[in-house]
mmCIF file of C-alpha atoms in Angstrom:
data_model
loop_
_atom_site.group_PDB
_atom_site.id
_atom_site.type_symbol
_atom_site.label_atom_id
_atom_site.label_comp_id
_atom_site.label_asym_id
_atom_site.label_seq_id
_atom_site.Cartn_x
_atom_site.Cartn_y
_atom_site.Cartn_z
ATOM 1 C CA MET A 143 -0.485 2.043 39.482
ATOM 2 C CA GLY A 144 0.027 -1.672 41.546
ATOM 3 C CA LYS A 145 -1.617 -4.619 39.189
ATOM 4 C CA ASN A 146 -3.521 -6.315 41.715
ATOM 5 C CA ARG A 147 -6.742 -4.725 40.678
ATOM 6 C CA LEU A 148 -6.604 -5.456 37.542
ATOM 7 C CA GLU A 149 -6.081 -8.777 37.732
ATOM 8 C CA ALA A 150 -8.321 -9.719 40.797
ATOM 9 C CA PHE A 151 -10.822 -7.460 38.594
ATOM 10 C CA SER A 152 -10.750 -9.878 35.864
ATOM 11 C CA ASP A 153 -10.747 -12.814 37.664
ATOM 12 C CA GLY A 154 -13.927 -12.505 39.085
ATOM 13 C CA VAL A 155 -15.550 -11.111 35.162
ATOM 14 C CA LEU A 156 -13.843 -14.243 33.910
ATOM 15 C CA ALA A 157 -15.522 -16.599 36.821
ATOM 16 C CA ILE A 158 -18.242 -14.742 35.299
ATOM 17 C CA ILE A 159 -18.653 -15.789 31.804
ATOM 18 C CA LEU A 160 -18.033 -18.956 32.353
ATOM 19 C CA THR A 161 -20.668 -18.683 34.940
ATOM 20 C CA ILE A 162 -23.166 -17.135 32.775
ATOM 21 C CA MET A 163 -22.131 -20.016 29.681
ATOM 22 C CA VAL A 164 -22.641 -22.942 31.736
ATOM 23 C CA LEU A 165 -26.305 -21.784 33.000
ATOM 24 C CA GLU A 166 -27.393 -20.957 29.113
ATOM 25 C CA LEU A 167 -26.511 -25.000 28.405
ATOM 26 C CA LYS A 168 -30.291 -26.097 28.419
ATOM 27 C CA VAL A 169 -31.046 -29.469 30.500
ATOM 28 C CA PRO A 170 -32.737 -32.393 28.094
ATOM 29 C CA HIS A 171 -36.232 -33.178 28.499
ATOM 30 C CA GLY A 172 -35.296 -37.336 28.747
ATOM 31 C CA GLU A 173 -33.100 -40.014 30.576
ATOM 32 C CA ARG A 174 -32.035 -41.916 28.236
ATOM 33 C CA LEU A 175 -28.733 -40.680 26.338
ATOM 34 C CA ASP A 176 -30.545 -40.044 23.286
ATOM 35 C CA ALA A 177 -32.021 -37.072 24.812
ATOM 36 C CA LEU A 178 -28.246 -35.338 24.533
ATOM 37 C CA GLN A 179 -28.026 -35.908 20.885
ATOM 38 C CA PRO A 180 -29.929 -32.517 20.337
ATOM 39 C CA LEU A 181 -28.263 -30.739 22.807
ATOM 40 C CA LEU A 182 -23.967 -31.757 21.403
ATOM 41 C CA PRO A 183 -23.325 -28.314 19.295
ATOM 42 C CA ALA A 184 -24.632 -26.193 22.029
ATOM 43 C CA PHE A 185 -22.196 -28.639 24.272
ATOM 44 C CA LEU A 186 -19.610 -28.323 22.095
ATOM 45 C CA SER A 187 -19.766 -24.116 21.409
ATOM 46 C CA TYR A 188 -19.436 -24.067 24.901
ATOM 47 C CA VAL A 189 -16.416 -26.458 24.960
ATOM 48 C CA LEU A 190 -14.843 -24.824 22.660
ATOM 49 C CA SER A 191 -15.568 -21.015 24.545
ATOM 50 C CA PHE A 192 -14.339 -22.066 28.217
ATOM 51 C CA ILE A 193 -10.977 -23.671 26.054
ATOM 52 C CA TYR A 194 -11.173 -20.570 24.806
ATOM 53 C CA ILE A 195 -11.526 -18.444 28.102
ATOM 54 C CA GLY A 196 -8.739 -20.510 29.849
ATOM 55 C CA ILE A 197 -6.334 -19.617 27.420
ATOM 56 C CA TYR A 198 -7.015 -15.997 28.192
ATOM 57 C CA TRP A 199 -7.366 -16.267 32.092
ATOM 58 C CA ASN A 200 -3.468 -18.111 31.836
ATOM 59 C CA ASN A 201 -2.048 -15.875 29.348
ATOM 60 C CA HIS A 202 -3.520 -12.990 30.753
ATOM 61 C CA HIS A 203 -1.861 -13.747 34.023
ATOM 62 C CA HIS A 204 1.423 -14.498 32.438
ATOM 63 C CA MET A 205 1.689 -11.424 30.730
ATOM 64 C CA LEU A 206 0.659 -9.271 34.501
ATOM 65 C CA HIS A 207 3.114 -11.937 35.671
ATOM 66 C CA ALA A 208 5.314 -10.305 34.350
ATOM 67 C CA VAL A 209 5.106 -6.700 35.141
ATOM 68 C CA ARG A 210 5.442 -4.022 37.806
ATOM 69 C CA HIS A 211 2.546 -1.441 37.048
ATOM 70 C CA VAL A 212 0.321 -0.315 35.337
ATOM 71 C CA SER A 213 -0.963 2.005 33.252
ATOM 72 C CA GLY A 214 -4.317 4.263 32.792
ATOM 73 C CA GLY A 215 -4.227 3.754 29.445
ATOM 74 C CA ALA A 216 -3.964 -0.039 30.147
ATOM 75 C CA LEU A 217 -6.853 -0.573 32.997
ATOM 76 C CA TRP A 218 -8.967 0.929 29.422
ATOM 77 C CA ALA A 219 -7.664 -1.660 26.940
ATOM 78 C CA ASN A 220 -8.021 -4.735 30.203
ATOM 79 C CA LEU A 221 -11.658 -3.449 30.152
ATOM 80 C CA HIS A 222 -11.631 -3.260 26.279
ATOM 81 C CA LEU A 223 -10.569 -7.050 26.151
ATOM 82 C CA LEU A 224 -13.028 -8.092 29.387
ATOM 83 C CA PHE A 225 -15.946 -6.164 25.970
ATOM 84 C CA TRP A 226 -15.282 -8.825 24.052
ATOM 85 C CA LEU A 227 -14.798 -11.792 26.375
ATOM 86 C CA SER A 228 -18.125 -10.880 27.744
ATOM 87 C CA LEU A 229 -19.559 -11.466 24.381
ATOM 88 C CA LEU A 230 -19.043 -14.925 24.218
ATOM 89 C CA PRO A 231 -21.702 -16.945 26.275
ATOM 90 C CA PHE A 232 -24.110 -14.672 23.668
ATOM 91 C CA VAL A 233 -22.434 -16.027 20.320
ATOM 92 C CA THR A 234 -21.732 -19.458 21.842
ATOM 93 C CA GLY A 235 -25.311 -19.884 22.684
ATOM 94 C CA TRP A 236 -26.087 -18.301 19.786
ATOM 95 C CA MET A 237 -23.596 -20.703 17.277
ATOM 96 C CA GLY A 238 -25.253 -23.669 19.509
ATOM 97 C CA GLU A 239 -28.227 -23.270 19.140
ATOM 98 C CA ASN A 240 -28.137 -23.047 15.618
ATOM 99 C CA HIS A 241 -25.982 -25.458 15.019
ATOM 100 C CA PHE A 242 -22.267 -24.104 13.527
ATOM 101 C CA ALA A 243 -25.347 -21.679 11.296
ATOM 102 C CA PRO A 244 -22.678 -19.404 8.656
ATOM 103 C CA LEU A 245 -23.750 -15.649 10.084
ATOM 104 C CA PRO A 246 -23.739 -17.520 14.007
ATOM 105 C CA SER A 247 -20.609 -18.469 13.085
ATOM 106 C CA ALA A 248 -19.170 -15.988 11.550
ATOM 107 C CA LEU A 249 -20.156 -13.535 14.433
ATOM 108 C CA TYR A 250 -18.012 -15.960 17.063
ATOM 109 C CA GLY A 251 -15.216 -15.506 14.453
ATOM 110 C CA VAL A 252 -15.681 -11.724 14.904
ATOM 111 C CA VAL A 253 -15.359 -11.899 18.452
ATOM 112 C CA LEU A 254 -12.303 -13.999 18.215
ATOM 113 C CA MET A 255 -10.502 -11.816 16.195
ATOM 114 C CA MET A 256 -11.970 -8.765 18.265
ATOM 115 C CA ALA A 257 -10.714 -9.752 21.561
ATOM 116 C CA GLY A 258 -6.887 -10.991 20.277
ATOM 117 C CA ILE A 259 -6.906 -7.457 18.549
ATOM 118 C CA ALA A 260 -7.471 -5.893 22.348
ATOM 119 C CA TYR A 261 -4.960 -8.484 23.762
ATOM 120 C CA TRP A 262 -2.083 -7.652 21.554
ATOM 121 C CA ILE A 263 -3.145 -3.418 22.691
ATOM 122 C CA LEU A 264 -3.755 -4.860 25.922
ATOM 123 C CA ALA A 265 -0.156 -5.768 25.473
ATOM 124 C CA HIS A 266 1.111 -3.021 23.886
ATOM 125 C CA CYS A 267 0.004 -0.829 26.256
ATOM 126 C CA LEU A 268 1.755 -2.630 29.553
ATOM 127 C CA ILE A 269 4.932 -2.982 27.095
ATOM 128 C CA ALA A 270 4.242 0.972 26.075
ATOM 129 C CA GLU A 271 4.580 1.109 30.963
ATOM 130 C CA GLU A 272 7.671 -0.922 31.093
ATOM 131 C CA GLY A 273 9.554 -0.001 28.459
ATOM 132 C CA PRO A 274 11.083 -1.257 25.483
ATOM 133 C CA ASP A 275 13.796 -3.214 27.230
ATOM 134 C CA SER A 276 10.974 -4.715 29.947
ATOM 135 C CA LEU A 277 10.115 -8.946 30.503
ATOM 136 C CA LEU A 278 7.140 -8.206 29.080
ATOM 137 C CA ALA A 279 8.499 -6.773 25.435
ATOM 138 C CA ARG A 280 11.284 -8.980 25.552
ATOM 139 C CA ALA A 281 8.873 -11.894 26.145
ATOM 140 C CA ILE A 282 6.549 -10.604 23.004
ATOM 141 C CA GLY A 283 9.041 -9.962 20.626
ATOM 142 C CA LYS A 284 7.314 -9.330 17.609
ATOM 143 C CA ASP A 285 3.685 -11.624 18.773
ATOM 144 C CA ARG A 286 3.959 -13.842 15.736
ATOM 145 C CA LYS A 287 1.782 -16.305 16.940
ATOM 146 C CA GLY A 288 -0.709 -13.693 18.183
ATOM 147 C CA VAL A 289 -1.004 -11.446 14.845
ATOM 148 C CA LEU A 290 -1.026 -15.384 13.029
ATOM 149 C CA SER A 291 -4.093 -15.882 15.284
ATOM 150 C CA VAL A 292 -6.132 -12.752 14.046
ATOM 151 C CA LEU A 293 -5.057 -13.480 10.547
ATOM 152 C CA ILE A 294 -6.771 -17.146 10.786
ATOM 153 C CA TYR A 295 -10.089 -15.346 12.008
ATOM 154 C CA ALA A 296 -10.037 -12.745 9.862
ATOM 155 C CA LEU A 297 -9.958 -15.923 6.976
ATOM 156 C CA ALA A 298 -12.349 -17.783 9.238
ATOM 157 C CA ILE A 299 -15.398 -15.296 9.435
ATOM 158 C CA PRO A 300 -16.282 -14.656 5.631
ATOM 159 C CA LEU A 301 -15.496 -19.124 5.280
ATOM 160 C CA ALA A 302 -18.550 -19.240 7.993
ATOM 161 C CA PHE A 303 -20.655 -18.478 5.027
ATOM 162 C CA PHE A 304 -19.380 -20.923 2.463
ATOM 163 C CA ALA A 305 -17.695 -23.774 4.400
ATOM 164 C CA GLU A 306 -18.373 -23.557 7.850
ATOM 165 C CA TRP A 307 -16.996 -26.726 9.466
ATOM 166 C CA LEU A 308 -13.610 -25.168 7.957
ATOM 167 C CA ALA A 309 -14.571 -22.355 9.985
ATOM 168 C CA GLN A 310 -15.292 -23.956 12.898
ATOM 169 C CA ALA A 311 -11.387 -26.395 12.810
ATOM 170 C CA LEU A 312 -9.606 -22.970 11.846
ATOM 171 C CA TYR A 313 -11.730 -22.100 15.699
ATOM 172 C CA VAL A 314 -10.171 -25.122 16.812
ATOM 173 C CA ALA A 315 -7.062 -24.383 15.772
ATOM 174 C CA VAL A 316 -6.559 -20.985 17.155
ATOM 175 C CA ALA A 317 -7.242 -22.561 19.988
ATOM 176 C CA LEU A 318 -4.497 -25.728 19.660
ATOM 177 C CA ILE A 319 -2.402 -22.676 18.974
ATOM 178 C CA TRP A 320 -2.698 -20.906 22.234
ATOM 179 C CA LEU A 321 -4.032 -23.947 24.159
ATOM 180 C CA VAL A 322 -0.379 -24.652 26.019
ATOM 181 C CA PRO A 323 0.440 -20.861 28.493
ATOM 182 C CA ASP A 324 3.063 -18.467 26.541
ATOM 183 C CA PRO A 325 5.915 -20.327 26.399
ATOM 184 C CA ARG A 326 8.007 -16.854 25.646
ATOM 185 C CA ILE A 327 6.731 -15.464 28.959
ATOM 186 C CA GLU A 328 7.653 -18.148 30.929
ATOM 187 C CA LYS A 329 11.145 -18.658 29.362
ATOM 188 C CA HIS A 330 11.883 -14.982 30.188
ATOM 189 C CA LEU A 331 10.675 -14.814 33.367
ATOM 190 C CA HIS A 332 13.283 -18.216 34.410
ATOM 191 C CA THR A 333 15.958 -16.551 33.153
ATOM 192 C CA ASP A 334 15.118 -13.185 35.245
ATOM 193 C CA ASP A 335 15.277 -14.943 38.487
#
């Protein structure tokens, strides 16, 4: 099957997720700058989640650019990824409204970890369709960055109950690791031209 419908559907779902997240931000009561202070945790949670959605959108685009076809399994794997990403507005709002409390912060990490695992599954479904010598397979290689990200999430989740600030720092660290589009795919795309 062609990949265009999968990419268009994913783009639409991610756009809706971003829209839901911004609509969850509450308008402050008051016109002074200090009226924004109680909303700061919700806003910071929104910024982090917005960055994560942007990272997934960007890397998803690069990954699909590296393949020619998708299978039925890849369609389901993509839905699996979108499921976990669709939970981001909920956990983002819960974490922000509760000022990074332990349980909401831990659940935020669970959703991020599951999205990371789902992305890995999608990548391997696409590689299975394209073959072990495909552009995507060569670009992803051993996927140390993806494995490291999931391990950091797994560490941050229990830390959220003991050191919330450290768990949040780890979530930010993973976002920083992925902020630049995956150069492995871009590098291989340019060498295959």
